[in-house]
Backbone as a printed PyTorch tensor [residue, N CA C, xyz], in Angstrom:
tensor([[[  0.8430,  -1.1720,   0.0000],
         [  0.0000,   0.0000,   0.0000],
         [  0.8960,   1.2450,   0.0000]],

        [[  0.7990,   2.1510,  -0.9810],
         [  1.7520,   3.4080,  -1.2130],
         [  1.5780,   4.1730,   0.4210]],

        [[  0.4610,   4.2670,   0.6830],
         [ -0.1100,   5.1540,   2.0390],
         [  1.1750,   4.7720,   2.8240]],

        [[  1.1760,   3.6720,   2.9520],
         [  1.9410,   3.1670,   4.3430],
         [  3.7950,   3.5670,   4.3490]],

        [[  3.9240,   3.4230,   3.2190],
         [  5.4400,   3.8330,   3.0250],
         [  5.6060,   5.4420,   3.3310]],

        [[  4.6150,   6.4390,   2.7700],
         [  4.6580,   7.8810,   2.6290],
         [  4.3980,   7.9450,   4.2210]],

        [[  3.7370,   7.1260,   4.8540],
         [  3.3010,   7.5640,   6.2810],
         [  4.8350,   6.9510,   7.2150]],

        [[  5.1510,   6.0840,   6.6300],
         [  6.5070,   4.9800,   7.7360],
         [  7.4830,   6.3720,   7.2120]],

        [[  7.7440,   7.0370,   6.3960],
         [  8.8190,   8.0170,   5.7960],
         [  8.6470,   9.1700,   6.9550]],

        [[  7.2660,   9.5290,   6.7110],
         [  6.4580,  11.0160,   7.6200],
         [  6.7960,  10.4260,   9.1700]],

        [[  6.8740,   9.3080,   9.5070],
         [  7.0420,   8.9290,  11.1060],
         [  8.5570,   9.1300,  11.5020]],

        [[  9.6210,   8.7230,  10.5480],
         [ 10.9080,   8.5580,  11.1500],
         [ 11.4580,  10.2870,  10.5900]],

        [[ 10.8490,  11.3740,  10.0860],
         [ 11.4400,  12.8170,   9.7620],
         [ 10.6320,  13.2810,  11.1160]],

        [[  9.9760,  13.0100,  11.9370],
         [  9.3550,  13.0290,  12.8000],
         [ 10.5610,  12.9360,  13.9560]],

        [[ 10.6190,  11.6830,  13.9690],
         [ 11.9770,  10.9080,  15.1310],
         [ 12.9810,  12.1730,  15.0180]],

        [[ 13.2140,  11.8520,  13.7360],
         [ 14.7030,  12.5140,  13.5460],
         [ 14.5360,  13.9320,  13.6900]],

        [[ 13.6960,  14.8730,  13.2350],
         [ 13.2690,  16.3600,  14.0620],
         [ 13.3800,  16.3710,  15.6240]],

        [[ 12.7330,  14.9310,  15.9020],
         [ 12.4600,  15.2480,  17.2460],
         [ 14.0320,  15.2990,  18.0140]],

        [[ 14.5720,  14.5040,  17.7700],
         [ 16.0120,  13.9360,  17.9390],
         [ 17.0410,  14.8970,  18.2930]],

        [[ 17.0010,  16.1100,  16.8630],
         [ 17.8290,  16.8510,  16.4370],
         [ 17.7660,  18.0990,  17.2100]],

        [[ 16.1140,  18.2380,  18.0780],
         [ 15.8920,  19.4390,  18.7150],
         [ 16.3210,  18.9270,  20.4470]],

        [[ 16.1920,  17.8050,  20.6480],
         [ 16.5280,  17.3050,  21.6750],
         [ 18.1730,  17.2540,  21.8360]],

        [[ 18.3570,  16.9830,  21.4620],
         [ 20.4410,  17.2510,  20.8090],
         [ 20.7690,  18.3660,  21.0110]],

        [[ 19.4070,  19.7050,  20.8410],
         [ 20.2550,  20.6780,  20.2950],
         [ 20.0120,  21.3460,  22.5970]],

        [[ 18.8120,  21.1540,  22.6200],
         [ 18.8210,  21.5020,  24.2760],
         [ 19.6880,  20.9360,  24.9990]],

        [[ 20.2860,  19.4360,  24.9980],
         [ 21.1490,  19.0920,  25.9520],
         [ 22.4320,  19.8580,  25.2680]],

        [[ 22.7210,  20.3740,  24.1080],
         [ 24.1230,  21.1100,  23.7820],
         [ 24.2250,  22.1520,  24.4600]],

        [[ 22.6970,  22.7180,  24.5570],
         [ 23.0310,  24.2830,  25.2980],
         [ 22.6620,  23.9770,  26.5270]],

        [[ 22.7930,  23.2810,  27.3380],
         [ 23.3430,  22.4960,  28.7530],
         [ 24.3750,  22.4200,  28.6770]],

        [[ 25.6280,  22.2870,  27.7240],
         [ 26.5320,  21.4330,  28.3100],
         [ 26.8030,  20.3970,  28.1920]],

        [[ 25.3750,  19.8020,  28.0310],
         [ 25.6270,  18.2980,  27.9380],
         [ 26.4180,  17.5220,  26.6080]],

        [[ 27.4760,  17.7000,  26.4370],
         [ 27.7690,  17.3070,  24.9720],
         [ 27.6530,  15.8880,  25.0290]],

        [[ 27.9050,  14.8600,  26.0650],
         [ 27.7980,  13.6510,  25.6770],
         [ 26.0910,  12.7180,  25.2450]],

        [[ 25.1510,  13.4830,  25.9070],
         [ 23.9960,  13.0630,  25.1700],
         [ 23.8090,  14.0520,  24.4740]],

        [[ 24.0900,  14.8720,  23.8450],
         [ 23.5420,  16.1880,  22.4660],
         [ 24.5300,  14.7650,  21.2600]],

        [[ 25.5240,  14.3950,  21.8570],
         [ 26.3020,  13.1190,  20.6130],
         [ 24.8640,  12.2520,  20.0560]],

        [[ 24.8730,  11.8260,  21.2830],
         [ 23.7910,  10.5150,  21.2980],
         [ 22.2560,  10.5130,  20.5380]],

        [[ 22.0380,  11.7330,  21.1510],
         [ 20.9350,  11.9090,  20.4190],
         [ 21.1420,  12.6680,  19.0120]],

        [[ 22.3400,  13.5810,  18.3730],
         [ 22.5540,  13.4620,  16.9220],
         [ 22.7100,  12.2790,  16.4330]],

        [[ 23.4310,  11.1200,  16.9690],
         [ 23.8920,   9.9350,  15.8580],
         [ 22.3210,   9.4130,  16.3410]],

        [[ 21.2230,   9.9110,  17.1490],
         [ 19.6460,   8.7340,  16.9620],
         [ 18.7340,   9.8180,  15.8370]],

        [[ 19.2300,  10.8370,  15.5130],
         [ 18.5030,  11.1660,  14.4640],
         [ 19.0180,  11.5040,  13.2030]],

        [[ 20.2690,  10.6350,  13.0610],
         [ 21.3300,  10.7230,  11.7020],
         [ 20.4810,   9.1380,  11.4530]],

        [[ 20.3490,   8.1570,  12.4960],
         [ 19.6840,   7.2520,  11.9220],
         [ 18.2200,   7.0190,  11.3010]],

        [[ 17.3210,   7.6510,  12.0120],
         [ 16.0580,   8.2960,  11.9770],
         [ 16.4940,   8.7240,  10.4140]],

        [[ 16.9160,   9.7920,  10.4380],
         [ 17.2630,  10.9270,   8.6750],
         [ 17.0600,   9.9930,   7.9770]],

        [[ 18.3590,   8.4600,   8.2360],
         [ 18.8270,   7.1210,   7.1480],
         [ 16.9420,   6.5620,   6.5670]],

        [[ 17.0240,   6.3540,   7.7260],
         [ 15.6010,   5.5640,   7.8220],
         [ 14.4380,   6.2520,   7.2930]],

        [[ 13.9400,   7.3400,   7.3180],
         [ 12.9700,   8.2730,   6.3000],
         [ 13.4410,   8.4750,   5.1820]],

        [[ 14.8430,   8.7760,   4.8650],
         [ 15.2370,   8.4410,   3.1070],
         [ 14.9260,   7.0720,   2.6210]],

        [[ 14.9840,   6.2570,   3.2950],
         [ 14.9530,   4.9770,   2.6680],
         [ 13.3610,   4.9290,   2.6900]],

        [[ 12.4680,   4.9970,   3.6050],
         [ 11.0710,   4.9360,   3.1630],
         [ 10.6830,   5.9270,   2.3870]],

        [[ 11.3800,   6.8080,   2.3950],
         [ 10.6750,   7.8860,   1.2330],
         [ 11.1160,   7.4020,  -0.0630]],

        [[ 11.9450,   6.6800,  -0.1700],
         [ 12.7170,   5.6750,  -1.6070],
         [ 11.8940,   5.0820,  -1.5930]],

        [[ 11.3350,   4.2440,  -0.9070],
         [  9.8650,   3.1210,  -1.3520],
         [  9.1790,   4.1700,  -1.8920]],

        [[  8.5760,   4.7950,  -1.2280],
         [  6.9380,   5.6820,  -1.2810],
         [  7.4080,   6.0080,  -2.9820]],

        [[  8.5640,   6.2160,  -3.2950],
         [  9.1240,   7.4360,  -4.2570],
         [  8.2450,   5.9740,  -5.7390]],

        [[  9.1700,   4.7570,  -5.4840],
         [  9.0190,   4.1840,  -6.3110],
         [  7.8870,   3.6570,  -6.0990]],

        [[  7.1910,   3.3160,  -5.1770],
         [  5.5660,   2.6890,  -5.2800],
         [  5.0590,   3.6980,  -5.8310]],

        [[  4.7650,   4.9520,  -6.1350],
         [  3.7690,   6.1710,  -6.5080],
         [  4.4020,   6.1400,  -8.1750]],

        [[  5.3660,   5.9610,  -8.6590],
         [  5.8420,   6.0360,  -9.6710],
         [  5.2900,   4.2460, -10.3820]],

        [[  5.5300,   3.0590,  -9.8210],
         [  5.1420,   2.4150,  -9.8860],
         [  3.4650,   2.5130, -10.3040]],

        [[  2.6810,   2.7380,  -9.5310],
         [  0.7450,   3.2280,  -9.4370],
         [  0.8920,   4.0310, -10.3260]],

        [[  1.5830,   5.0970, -10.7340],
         [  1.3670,   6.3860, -11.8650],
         [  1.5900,   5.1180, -12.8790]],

        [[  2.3320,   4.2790, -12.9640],
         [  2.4640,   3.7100, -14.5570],
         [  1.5010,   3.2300, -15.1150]],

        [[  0.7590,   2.2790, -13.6960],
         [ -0.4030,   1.6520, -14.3930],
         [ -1.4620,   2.6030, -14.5970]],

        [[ -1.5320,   3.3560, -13.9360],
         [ -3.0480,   4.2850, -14.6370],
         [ -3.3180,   4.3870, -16.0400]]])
């Protein structure tokens, strides 16, 4: 189902926003060793919504052919 890929893509740019703003408050703490932790959990998150947005990309291109 195309839905589900465009939505699994929309969930992990989600993570990874969330991730990246959370990273960015423990930096301006101080905290550099979890502002690390939580950049490399939304460098994976980023990985992971490119790659479902690569499905979604080719299932919708896929459905456009057959019409």
């Amino acid at each position: 189902m195309p839905n589900d890929s465009h939505q699994r893509a929309a969930e992990f740019h989600e993570l990874a926003a969330h991730a990246h703003r959370a990273a960015a408050v423990s930096h301006g703490k101080e905290d550099h060793l979890t502002a690390h932790e939580l950049s490399r959990q939304a460098m994976e998150h980023a990985n992971k919504a490119f790659e479902w947005s690569q499905a979604a990309y080719r299932e919708s291109a896929k459905a456009a052919g057959k019409s």
